[in-house]
mmCIF file of C-alpha atoms in Angstrom:
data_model
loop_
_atom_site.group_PDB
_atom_site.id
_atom_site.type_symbol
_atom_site.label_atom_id
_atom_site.label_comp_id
_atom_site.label_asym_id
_atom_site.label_seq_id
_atom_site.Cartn_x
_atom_site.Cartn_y
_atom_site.Cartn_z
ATOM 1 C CA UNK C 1 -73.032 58.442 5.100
ATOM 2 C CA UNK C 2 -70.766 59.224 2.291
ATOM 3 C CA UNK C 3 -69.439 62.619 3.612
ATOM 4 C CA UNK C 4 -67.972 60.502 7.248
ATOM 5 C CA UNK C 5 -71.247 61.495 9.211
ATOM 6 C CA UNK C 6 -73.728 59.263 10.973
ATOM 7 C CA UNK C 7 -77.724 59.132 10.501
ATOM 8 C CA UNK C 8 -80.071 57.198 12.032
ATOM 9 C CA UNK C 9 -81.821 54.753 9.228
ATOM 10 C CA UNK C 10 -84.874 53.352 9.251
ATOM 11 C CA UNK C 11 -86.308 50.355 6.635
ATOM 12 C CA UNK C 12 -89.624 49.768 6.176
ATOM 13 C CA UNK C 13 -91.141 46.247 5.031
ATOM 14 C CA UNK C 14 -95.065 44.475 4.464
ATOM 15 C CA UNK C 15 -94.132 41.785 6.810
ATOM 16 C CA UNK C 16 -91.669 41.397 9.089
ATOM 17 C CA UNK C 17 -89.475 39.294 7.642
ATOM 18 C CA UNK C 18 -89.293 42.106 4.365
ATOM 19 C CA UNK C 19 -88.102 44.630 6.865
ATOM 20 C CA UNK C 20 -86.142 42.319 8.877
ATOM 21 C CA UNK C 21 -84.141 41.459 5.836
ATOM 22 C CA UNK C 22 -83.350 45.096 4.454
ATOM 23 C CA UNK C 23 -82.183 45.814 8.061
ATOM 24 C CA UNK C 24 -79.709 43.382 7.882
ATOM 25 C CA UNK C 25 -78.487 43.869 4.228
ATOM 26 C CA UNK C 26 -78.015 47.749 6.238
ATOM 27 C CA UNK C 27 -76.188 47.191 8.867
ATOM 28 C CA UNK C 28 -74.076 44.246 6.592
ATOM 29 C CA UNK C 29 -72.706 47.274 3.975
ATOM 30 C CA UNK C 30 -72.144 49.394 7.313
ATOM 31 C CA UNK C 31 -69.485 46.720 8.598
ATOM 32 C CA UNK C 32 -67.876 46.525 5.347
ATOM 33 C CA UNK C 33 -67.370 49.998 5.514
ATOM 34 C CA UNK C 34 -69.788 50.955 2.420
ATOM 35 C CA UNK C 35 -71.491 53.899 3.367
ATOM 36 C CA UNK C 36 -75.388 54.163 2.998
ATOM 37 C CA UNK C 37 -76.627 55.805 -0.116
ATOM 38 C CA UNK C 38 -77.622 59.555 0.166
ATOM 39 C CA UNK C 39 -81.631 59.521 -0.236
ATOM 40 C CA UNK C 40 -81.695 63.811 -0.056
ATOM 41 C CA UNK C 41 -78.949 64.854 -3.219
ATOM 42 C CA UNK C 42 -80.871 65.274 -6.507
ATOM 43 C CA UNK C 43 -79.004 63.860 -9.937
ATOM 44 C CA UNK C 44 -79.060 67.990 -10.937
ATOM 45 C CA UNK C 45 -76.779 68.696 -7.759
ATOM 46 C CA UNK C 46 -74.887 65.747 -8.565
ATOM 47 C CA UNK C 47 -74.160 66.548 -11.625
ATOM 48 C CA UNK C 48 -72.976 69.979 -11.781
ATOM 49 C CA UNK C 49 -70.586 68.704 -8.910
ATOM 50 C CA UNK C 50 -69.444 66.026 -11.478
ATOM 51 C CA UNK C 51 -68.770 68.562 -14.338
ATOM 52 C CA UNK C 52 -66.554 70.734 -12.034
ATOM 53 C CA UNK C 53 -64.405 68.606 -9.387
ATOM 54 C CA UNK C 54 -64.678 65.597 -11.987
ATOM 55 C CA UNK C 55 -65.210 66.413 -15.776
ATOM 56 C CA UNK C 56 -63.277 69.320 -15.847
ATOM 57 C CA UNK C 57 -60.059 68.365 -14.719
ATOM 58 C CA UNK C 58 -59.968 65.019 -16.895
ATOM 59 C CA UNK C 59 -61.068 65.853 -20.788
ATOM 60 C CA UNK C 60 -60.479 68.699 -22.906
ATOM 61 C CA UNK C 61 -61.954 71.760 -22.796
ATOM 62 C CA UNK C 62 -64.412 71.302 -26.036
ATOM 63 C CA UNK C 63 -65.696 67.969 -24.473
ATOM 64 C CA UNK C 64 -65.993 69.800 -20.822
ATOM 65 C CA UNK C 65 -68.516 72.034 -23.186
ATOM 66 C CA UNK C 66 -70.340 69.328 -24.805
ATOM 67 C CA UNK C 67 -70.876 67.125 -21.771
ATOM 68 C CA UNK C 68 -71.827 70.808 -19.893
ATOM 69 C CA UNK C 69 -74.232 71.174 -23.155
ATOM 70 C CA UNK C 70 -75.779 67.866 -22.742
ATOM 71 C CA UNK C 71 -76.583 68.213 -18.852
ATOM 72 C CA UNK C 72 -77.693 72.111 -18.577
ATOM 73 C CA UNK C 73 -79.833 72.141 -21.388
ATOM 74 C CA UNK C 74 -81.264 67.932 -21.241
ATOM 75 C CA UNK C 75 -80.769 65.826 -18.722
ATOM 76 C CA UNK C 76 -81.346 68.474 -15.620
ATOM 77 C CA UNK C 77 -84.479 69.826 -17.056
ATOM 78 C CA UNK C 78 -85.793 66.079 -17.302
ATOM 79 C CA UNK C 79 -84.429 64.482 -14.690
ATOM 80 C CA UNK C 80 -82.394 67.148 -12.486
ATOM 81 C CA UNK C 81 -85.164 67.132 -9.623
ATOM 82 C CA UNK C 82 -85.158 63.218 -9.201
ATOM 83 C CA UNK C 83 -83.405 61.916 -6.233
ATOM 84 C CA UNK C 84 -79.829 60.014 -6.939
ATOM 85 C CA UNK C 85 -80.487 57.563 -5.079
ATOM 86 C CA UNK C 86 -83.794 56.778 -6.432
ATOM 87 C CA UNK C 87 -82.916 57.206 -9.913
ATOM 88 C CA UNK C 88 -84.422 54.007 -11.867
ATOM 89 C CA UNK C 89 -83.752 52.358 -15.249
ATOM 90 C CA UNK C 90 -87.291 53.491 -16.243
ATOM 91 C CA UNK C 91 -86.374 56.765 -15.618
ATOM 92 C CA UNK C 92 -83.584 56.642 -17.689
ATOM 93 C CA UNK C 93 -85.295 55.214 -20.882
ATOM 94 C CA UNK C 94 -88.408 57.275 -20.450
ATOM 95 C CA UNK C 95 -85.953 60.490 -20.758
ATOM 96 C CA UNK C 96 -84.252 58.794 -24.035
ATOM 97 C CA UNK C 97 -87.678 58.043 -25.257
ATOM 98 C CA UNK C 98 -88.471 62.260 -24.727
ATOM 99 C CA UNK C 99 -85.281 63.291 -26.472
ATOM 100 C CA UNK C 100 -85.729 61.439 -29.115
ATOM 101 C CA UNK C 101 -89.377 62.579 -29.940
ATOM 102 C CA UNK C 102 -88.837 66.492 -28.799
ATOM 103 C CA UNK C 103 -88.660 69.246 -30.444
ATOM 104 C CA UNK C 104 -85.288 71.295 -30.569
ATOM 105 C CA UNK C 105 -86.844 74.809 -29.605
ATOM 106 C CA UNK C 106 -86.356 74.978 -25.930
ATOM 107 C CA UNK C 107 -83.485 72.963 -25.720
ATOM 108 C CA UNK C 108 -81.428 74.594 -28.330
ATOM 109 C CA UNK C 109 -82.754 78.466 -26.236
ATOM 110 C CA UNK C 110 -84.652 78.881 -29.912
ATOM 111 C CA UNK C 111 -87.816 79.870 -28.516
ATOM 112 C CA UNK C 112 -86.173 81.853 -25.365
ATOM 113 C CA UNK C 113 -84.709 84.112 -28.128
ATOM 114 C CA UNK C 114 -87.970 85.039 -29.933
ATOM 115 C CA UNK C 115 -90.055 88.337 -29.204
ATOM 116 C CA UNK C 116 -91.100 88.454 -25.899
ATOM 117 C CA UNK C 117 -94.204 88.150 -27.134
ATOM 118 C CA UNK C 118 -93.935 85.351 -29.125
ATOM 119 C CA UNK C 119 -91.983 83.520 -26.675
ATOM 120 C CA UNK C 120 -93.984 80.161 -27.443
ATOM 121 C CA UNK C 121 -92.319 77.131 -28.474
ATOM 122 C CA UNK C 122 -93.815 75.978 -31.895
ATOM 123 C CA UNK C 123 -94.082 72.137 -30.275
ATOM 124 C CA UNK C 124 -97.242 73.674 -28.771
ATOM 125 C CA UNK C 125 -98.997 74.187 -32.201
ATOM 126 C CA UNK C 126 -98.649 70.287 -34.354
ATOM 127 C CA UNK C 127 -98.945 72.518 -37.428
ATOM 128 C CA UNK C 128 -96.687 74.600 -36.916
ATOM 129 C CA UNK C 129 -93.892 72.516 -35.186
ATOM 130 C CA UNK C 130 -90.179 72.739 -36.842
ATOM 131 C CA UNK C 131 -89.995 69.082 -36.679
ATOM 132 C CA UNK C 132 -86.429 69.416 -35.440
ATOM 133 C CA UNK C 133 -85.492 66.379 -33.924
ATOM 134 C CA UNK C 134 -82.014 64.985 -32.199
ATOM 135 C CA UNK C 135 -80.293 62.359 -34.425
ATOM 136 C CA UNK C 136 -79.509 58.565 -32.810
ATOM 137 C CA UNK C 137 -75.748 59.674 -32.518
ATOM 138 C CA UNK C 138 -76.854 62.852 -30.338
ATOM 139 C CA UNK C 139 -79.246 60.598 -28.189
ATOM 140 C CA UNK C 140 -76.690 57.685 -27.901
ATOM 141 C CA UNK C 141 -74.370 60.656 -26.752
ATOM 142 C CA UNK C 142 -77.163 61.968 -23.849
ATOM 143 C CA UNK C 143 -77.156 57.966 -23.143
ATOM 144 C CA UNK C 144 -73.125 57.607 -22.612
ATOM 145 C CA UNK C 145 -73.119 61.202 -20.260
ATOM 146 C CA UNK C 146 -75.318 60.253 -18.133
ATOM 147 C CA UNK C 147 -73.733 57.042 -17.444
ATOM 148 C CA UNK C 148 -70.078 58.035 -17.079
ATOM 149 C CA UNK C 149 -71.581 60.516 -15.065
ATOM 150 C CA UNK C 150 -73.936 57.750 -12.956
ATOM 151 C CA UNK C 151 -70.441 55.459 -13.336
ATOM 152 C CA UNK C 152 -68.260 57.537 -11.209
ATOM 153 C CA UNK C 153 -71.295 58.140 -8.476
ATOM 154 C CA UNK C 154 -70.885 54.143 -8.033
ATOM 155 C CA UNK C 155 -66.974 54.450 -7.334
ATOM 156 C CA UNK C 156 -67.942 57.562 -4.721
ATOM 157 C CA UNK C 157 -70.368 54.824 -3.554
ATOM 158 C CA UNK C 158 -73.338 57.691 -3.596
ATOM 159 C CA UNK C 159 -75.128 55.002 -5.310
ATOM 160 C CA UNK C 160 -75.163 51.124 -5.466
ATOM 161 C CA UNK C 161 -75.602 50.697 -8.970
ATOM 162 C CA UNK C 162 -75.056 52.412 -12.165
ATOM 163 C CA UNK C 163 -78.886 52.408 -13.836
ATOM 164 C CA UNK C 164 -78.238 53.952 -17.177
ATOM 165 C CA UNK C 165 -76.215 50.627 -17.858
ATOM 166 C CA UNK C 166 -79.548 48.694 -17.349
ATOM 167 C CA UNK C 167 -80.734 50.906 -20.442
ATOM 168 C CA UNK C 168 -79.760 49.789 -24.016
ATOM 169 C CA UNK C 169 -79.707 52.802 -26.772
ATOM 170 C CA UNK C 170 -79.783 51.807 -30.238
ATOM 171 C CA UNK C 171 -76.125 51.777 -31.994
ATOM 172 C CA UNK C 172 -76.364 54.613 -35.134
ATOM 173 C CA UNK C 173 -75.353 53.692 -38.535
ATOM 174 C CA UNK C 174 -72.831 55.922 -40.179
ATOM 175 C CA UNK C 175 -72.058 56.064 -43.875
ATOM 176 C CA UNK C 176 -69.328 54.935 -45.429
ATOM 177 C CA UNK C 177 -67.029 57.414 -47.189
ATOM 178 C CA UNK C 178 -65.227 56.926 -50.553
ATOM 179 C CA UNK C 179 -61.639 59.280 -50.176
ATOM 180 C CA UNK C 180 -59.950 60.397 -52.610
ATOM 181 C CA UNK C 181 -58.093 58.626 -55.453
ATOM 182 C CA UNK C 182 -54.317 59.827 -56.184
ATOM 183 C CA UNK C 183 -55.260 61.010 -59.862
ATOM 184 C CA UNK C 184 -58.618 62.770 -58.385
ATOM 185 C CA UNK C 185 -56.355 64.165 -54.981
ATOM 186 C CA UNK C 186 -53.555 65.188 -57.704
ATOM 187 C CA UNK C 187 -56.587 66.898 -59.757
ATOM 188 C CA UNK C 188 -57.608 68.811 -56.475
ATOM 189 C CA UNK C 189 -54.265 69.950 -55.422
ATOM 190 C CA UNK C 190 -53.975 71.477 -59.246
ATOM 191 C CA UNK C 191 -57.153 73.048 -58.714
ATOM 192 C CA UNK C 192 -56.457 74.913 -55.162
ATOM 193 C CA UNK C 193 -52.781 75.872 -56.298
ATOM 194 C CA UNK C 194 -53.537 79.329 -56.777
ATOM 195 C CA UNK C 195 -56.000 79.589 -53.696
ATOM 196 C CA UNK C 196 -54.341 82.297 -50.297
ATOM 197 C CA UNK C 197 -54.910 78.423 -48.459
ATOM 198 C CA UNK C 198 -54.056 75.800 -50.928
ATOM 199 C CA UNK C 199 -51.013 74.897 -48.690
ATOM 200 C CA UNK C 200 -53.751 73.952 -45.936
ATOM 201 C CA UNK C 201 -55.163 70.995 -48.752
ATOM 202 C CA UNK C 202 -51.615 70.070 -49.833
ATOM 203 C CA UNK C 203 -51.008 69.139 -45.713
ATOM 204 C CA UNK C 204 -54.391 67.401 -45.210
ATOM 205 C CA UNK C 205 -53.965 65.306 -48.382
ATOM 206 C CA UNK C 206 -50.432 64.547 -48.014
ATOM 207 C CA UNK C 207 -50.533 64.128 -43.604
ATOM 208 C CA UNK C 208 -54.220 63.558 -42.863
ATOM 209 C CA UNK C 209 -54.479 66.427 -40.515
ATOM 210 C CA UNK C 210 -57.453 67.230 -39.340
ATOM 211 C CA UNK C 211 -58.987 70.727 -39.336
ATOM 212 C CA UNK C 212 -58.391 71.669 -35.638
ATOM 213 C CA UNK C 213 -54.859 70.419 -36.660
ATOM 214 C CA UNK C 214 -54.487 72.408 -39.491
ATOM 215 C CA UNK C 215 -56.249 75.923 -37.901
ATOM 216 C CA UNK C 216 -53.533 75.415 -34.719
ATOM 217 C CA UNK C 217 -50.344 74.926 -36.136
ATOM 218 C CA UNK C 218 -47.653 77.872 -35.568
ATOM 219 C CA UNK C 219 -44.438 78.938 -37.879
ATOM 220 C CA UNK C 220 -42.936 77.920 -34.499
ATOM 221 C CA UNK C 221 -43.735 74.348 -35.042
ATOM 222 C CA UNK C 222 -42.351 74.166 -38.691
ATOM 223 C CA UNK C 223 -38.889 73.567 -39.311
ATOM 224 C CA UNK C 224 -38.444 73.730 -43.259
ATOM 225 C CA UNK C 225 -35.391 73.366 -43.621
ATOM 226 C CA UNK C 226 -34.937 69.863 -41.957
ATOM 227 C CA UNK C 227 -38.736 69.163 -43.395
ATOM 228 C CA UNK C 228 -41.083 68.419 -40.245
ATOM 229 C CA UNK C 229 -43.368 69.670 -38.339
ATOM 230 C CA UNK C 230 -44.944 68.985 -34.898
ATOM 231 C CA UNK C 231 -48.579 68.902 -33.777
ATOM 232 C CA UNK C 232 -48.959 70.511 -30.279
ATOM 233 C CA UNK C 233 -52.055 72.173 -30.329
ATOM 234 C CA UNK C 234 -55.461 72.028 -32.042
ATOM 235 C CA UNK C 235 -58.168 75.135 -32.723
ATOM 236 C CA UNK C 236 -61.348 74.907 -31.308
ATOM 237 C CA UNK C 237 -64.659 77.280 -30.497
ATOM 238 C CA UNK C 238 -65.224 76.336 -27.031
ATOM 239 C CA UNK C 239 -68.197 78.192 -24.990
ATOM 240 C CA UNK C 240 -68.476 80.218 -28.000
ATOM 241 C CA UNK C 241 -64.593 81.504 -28.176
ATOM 242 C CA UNK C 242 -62.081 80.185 -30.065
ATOM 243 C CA UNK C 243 -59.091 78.507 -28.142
ATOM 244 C CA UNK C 244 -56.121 76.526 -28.571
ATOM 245 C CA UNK C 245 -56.091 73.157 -27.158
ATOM 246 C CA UNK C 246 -54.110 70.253 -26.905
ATOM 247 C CA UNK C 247 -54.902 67.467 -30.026
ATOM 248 C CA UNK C 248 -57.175 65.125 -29.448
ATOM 249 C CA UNK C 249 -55.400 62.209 -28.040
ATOM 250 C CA UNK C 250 -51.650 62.414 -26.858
ATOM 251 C CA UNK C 251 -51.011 59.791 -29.996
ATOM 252 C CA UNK C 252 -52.189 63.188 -32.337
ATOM 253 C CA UNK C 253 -49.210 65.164 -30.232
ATOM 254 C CA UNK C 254 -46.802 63.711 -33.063
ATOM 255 C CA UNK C 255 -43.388 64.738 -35.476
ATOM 256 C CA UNK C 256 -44.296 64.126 -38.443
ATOM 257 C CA UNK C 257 -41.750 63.853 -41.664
ATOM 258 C CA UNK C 258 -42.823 66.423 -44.870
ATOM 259 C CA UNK C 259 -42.798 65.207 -48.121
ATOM 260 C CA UNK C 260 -41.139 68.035 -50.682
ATOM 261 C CA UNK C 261 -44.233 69.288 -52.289
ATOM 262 C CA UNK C 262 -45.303 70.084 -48.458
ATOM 263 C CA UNK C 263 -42.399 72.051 -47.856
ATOM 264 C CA UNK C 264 -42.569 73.742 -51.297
ATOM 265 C CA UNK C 265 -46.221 74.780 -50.408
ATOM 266 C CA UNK C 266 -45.696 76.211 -47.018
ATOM 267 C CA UNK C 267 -42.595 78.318 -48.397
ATOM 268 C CA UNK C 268 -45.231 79.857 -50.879
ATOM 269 C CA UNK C 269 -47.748 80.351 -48.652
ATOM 270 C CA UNK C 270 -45.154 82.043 -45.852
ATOM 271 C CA UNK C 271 -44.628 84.431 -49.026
ATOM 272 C CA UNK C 272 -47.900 85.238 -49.193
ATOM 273 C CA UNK C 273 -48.813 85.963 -45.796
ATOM 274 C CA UNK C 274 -46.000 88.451 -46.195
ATOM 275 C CA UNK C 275 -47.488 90.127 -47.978
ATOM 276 C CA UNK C 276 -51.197 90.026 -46.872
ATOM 277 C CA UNK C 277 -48.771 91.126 -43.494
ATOM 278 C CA UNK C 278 -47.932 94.000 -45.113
ATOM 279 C CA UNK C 279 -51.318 95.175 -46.596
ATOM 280 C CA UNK C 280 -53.054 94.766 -44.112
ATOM 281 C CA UNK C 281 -50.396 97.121 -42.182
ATOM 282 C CA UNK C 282 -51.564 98.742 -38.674
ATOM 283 C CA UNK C 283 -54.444 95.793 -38.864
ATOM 284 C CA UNK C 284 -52.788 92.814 -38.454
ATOM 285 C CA UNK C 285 -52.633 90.753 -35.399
ATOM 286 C CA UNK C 286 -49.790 88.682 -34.779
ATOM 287 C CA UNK C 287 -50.450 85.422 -33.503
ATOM 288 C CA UNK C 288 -47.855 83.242 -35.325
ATOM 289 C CA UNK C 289 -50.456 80.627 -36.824
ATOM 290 C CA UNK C 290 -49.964 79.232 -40.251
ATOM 291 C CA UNK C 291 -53.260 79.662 -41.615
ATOM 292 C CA UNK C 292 -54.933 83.039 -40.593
ATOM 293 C CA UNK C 293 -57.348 85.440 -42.254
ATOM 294 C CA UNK C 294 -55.918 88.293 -44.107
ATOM 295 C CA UNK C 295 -55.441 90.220 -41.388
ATOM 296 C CA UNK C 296 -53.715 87.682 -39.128
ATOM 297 C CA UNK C 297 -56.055 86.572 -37.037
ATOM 298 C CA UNK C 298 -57.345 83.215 -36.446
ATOM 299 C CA UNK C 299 -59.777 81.187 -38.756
ATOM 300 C CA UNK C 300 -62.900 80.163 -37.443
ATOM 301 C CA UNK C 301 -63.104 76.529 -38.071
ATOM 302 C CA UNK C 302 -66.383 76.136 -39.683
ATOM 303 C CA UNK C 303 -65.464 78.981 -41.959
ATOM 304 C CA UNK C 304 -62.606 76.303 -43.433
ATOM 305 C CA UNK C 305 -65.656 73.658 -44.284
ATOM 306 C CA UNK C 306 -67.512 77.028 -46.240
ATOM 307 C CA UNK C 307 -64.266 77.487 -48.224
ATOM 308 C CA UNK C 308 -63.933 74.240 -49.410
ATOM 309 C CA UNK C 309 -67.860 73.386 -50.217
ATOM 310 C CA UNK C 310 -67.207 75.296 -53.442
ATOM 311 C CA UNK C 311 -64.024 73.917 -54.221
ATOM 312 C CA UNK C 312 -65.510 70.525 -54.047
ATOM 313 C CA UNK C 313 -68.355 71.034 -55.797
ATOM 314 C CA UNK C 314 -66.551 73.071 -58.865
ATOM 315 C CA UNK C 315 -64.605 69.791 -58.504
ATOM 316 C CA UNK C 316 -66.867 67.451 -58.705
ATOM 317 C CA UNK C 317 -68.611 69.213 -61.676
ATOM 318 C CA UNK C 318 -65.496 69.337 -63.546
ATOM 319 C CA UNK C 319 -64.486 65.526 -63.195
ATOM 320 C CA UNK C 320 -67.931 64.035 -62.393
ATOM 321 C CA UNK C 321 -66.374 61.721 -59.973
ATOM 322 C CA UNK C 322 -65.312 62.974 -56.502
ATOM 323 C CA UNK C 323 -67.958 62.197 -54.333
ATOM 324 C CA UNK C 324 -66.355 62.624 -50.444
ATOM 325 C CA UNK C 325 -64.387 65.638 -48.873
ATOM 326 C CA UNK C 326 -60.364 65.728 -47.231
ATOM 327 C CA UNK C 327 -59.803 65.058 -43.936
ATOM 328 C CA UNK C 328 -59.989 68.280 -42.818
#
């Protein structure tokens, strides 16, 4: 068995010559040292012992949360009670079939949070159903967890093959976005000048940085005078907190040169968190981070998006052109 313990086996054929063969195939894998496949574990055991002795200690904490996501609140309430070892590819498409077609409700705990007595989820009632549905990205994403996660049972040899991989999910098609011109990102940067985080559009126009980028980056990582920075760590609501992780691949962990206008920005906008500093007095939480609220703390990420929206679309209205966001 996988775990260095011994079990009697038994095979079981129509004829003979069926059971003869599956006893030697058996006791073949046995000499080769491949251990026989575990017919009792369930894929929900399996998997929450893949998300903490496997997951956990390889990605980053905001895709430890997704993959989590994806398991807890999917694939175990589908599929956690089937065996691992019996796991087929019919099982596998029949749960992407599901996802695609359910409603969000109960997945997403939206009918768990209703009145007690209302707890009903709307799928139950065709009228009345929210019509929420996953998109192809999401379900290509429940696709590629279960099979990393089906992948790395095949190199523990729990099981002989990886099934999901038998199952082909459609490939999404993403639109094409239009950036920014230089006259229309030279139009913008006039337009956010005056704004408390106009130095945050200057950097993600001039380096590309993205938002967890921008939200994470410290005084301590700036060195104006010499005119460079250095990405080291990225902010991120993980598990419903925010937290400072590292970037997303070690290429984003990068020096990177600043062009004058950057530096001029970030010397006005140190200025200004001065004095925000000092207004806010008593208030005002230290945490060193270059782009804060006005009282220091840090900025919630989405909260970035919901300040720009209006820039963009005052923007757009003005020069009837822009048409796609900044990387942020």
């Amino acid at each position: 068995m996988p775990d260095g313990t011994q079990k009697r086996r038994r095979v079981y054929g129509k004829t003979w010559e069926e059971a003869r063969r599956k006893l030697t195939e058996m006791l073949a894998k046995s000499d080769q040292g491949i251990p026989a496949a575990d017919t009792t574990e369930s894929l929900g055991t399996y998997l929450a012992y893949w998300l903490e002795h496997i997951v956990r200690h390889k990605v980053r904490p905001s895709t430890v949360y997704s993959y989590s996501k994806c398991v807890n609140a999917y694939i175990v309430p589908r599929l956690g009670k089937k065996k691992l070892a019996r796991l087929s590819a019919k099982d596998v498409r029949l749960f992407l079939d599901w996802a695609r077609q359910a409603c969000q409700c109960c997945p997403q705990g939206q009918d768990a949070a209703r009145q007690a007595d209302k707890r009903r989820c709307c799928a139950a009632k065709p009228k009345h159903c929210c019509e929420r549905r996953l998109s192809p990205r999401m379900v290509q994403y429940l696709h590629a967890v279960l099979r990393n996660a089906l992948q790395h049972a095949v190199r523990e040899e729990l099981v002989q093959r990886n099934v999901a991989k038998l199952v082909q999910v459609q490939t999404p098609r993403y639109r094409v976005g239009r950036g920014l011109s230089a006259a229309e990102a030279k139009k913008l940067l006039a337009d956010v000048s005056d704004d408390r985080l106009g130095a945050a559009y200057v950097l993600a126009l001039y380096l590309g940085l993205r938002r967890g980028e921008l939200l994470g980056l410290h005084w301590s990582d700036i060195d104006l005078d010499q005119g460079s920075l250095e990405i080291r760590t990225a902010l991120q609501r993980v598990d419903g907190a925010l937290t400072l992780t590292a970037p997303k691949t070690r290429r984003s962990e990068r020096p990177v040169p600043l062009p004058a206008v950057c530096v001029e920005a970030l010397r006005r906008h140190r200025e200004h968190q001065a004095v925000e500093r000092k207004a806010a007095g008593e208030r005002w939480k230290e945490t060193g981070l270059v782009f804060t609220t006005r009282l220091g703390t840090p900025i919630e990420p989405r909260n970035l998006n919901r300040h720009f929206y209006p820039i963009r679309e005052r923007w757009a209205w003005r020069s009837g052109s822009m048409t796609s966001g900044i990387p942020v």
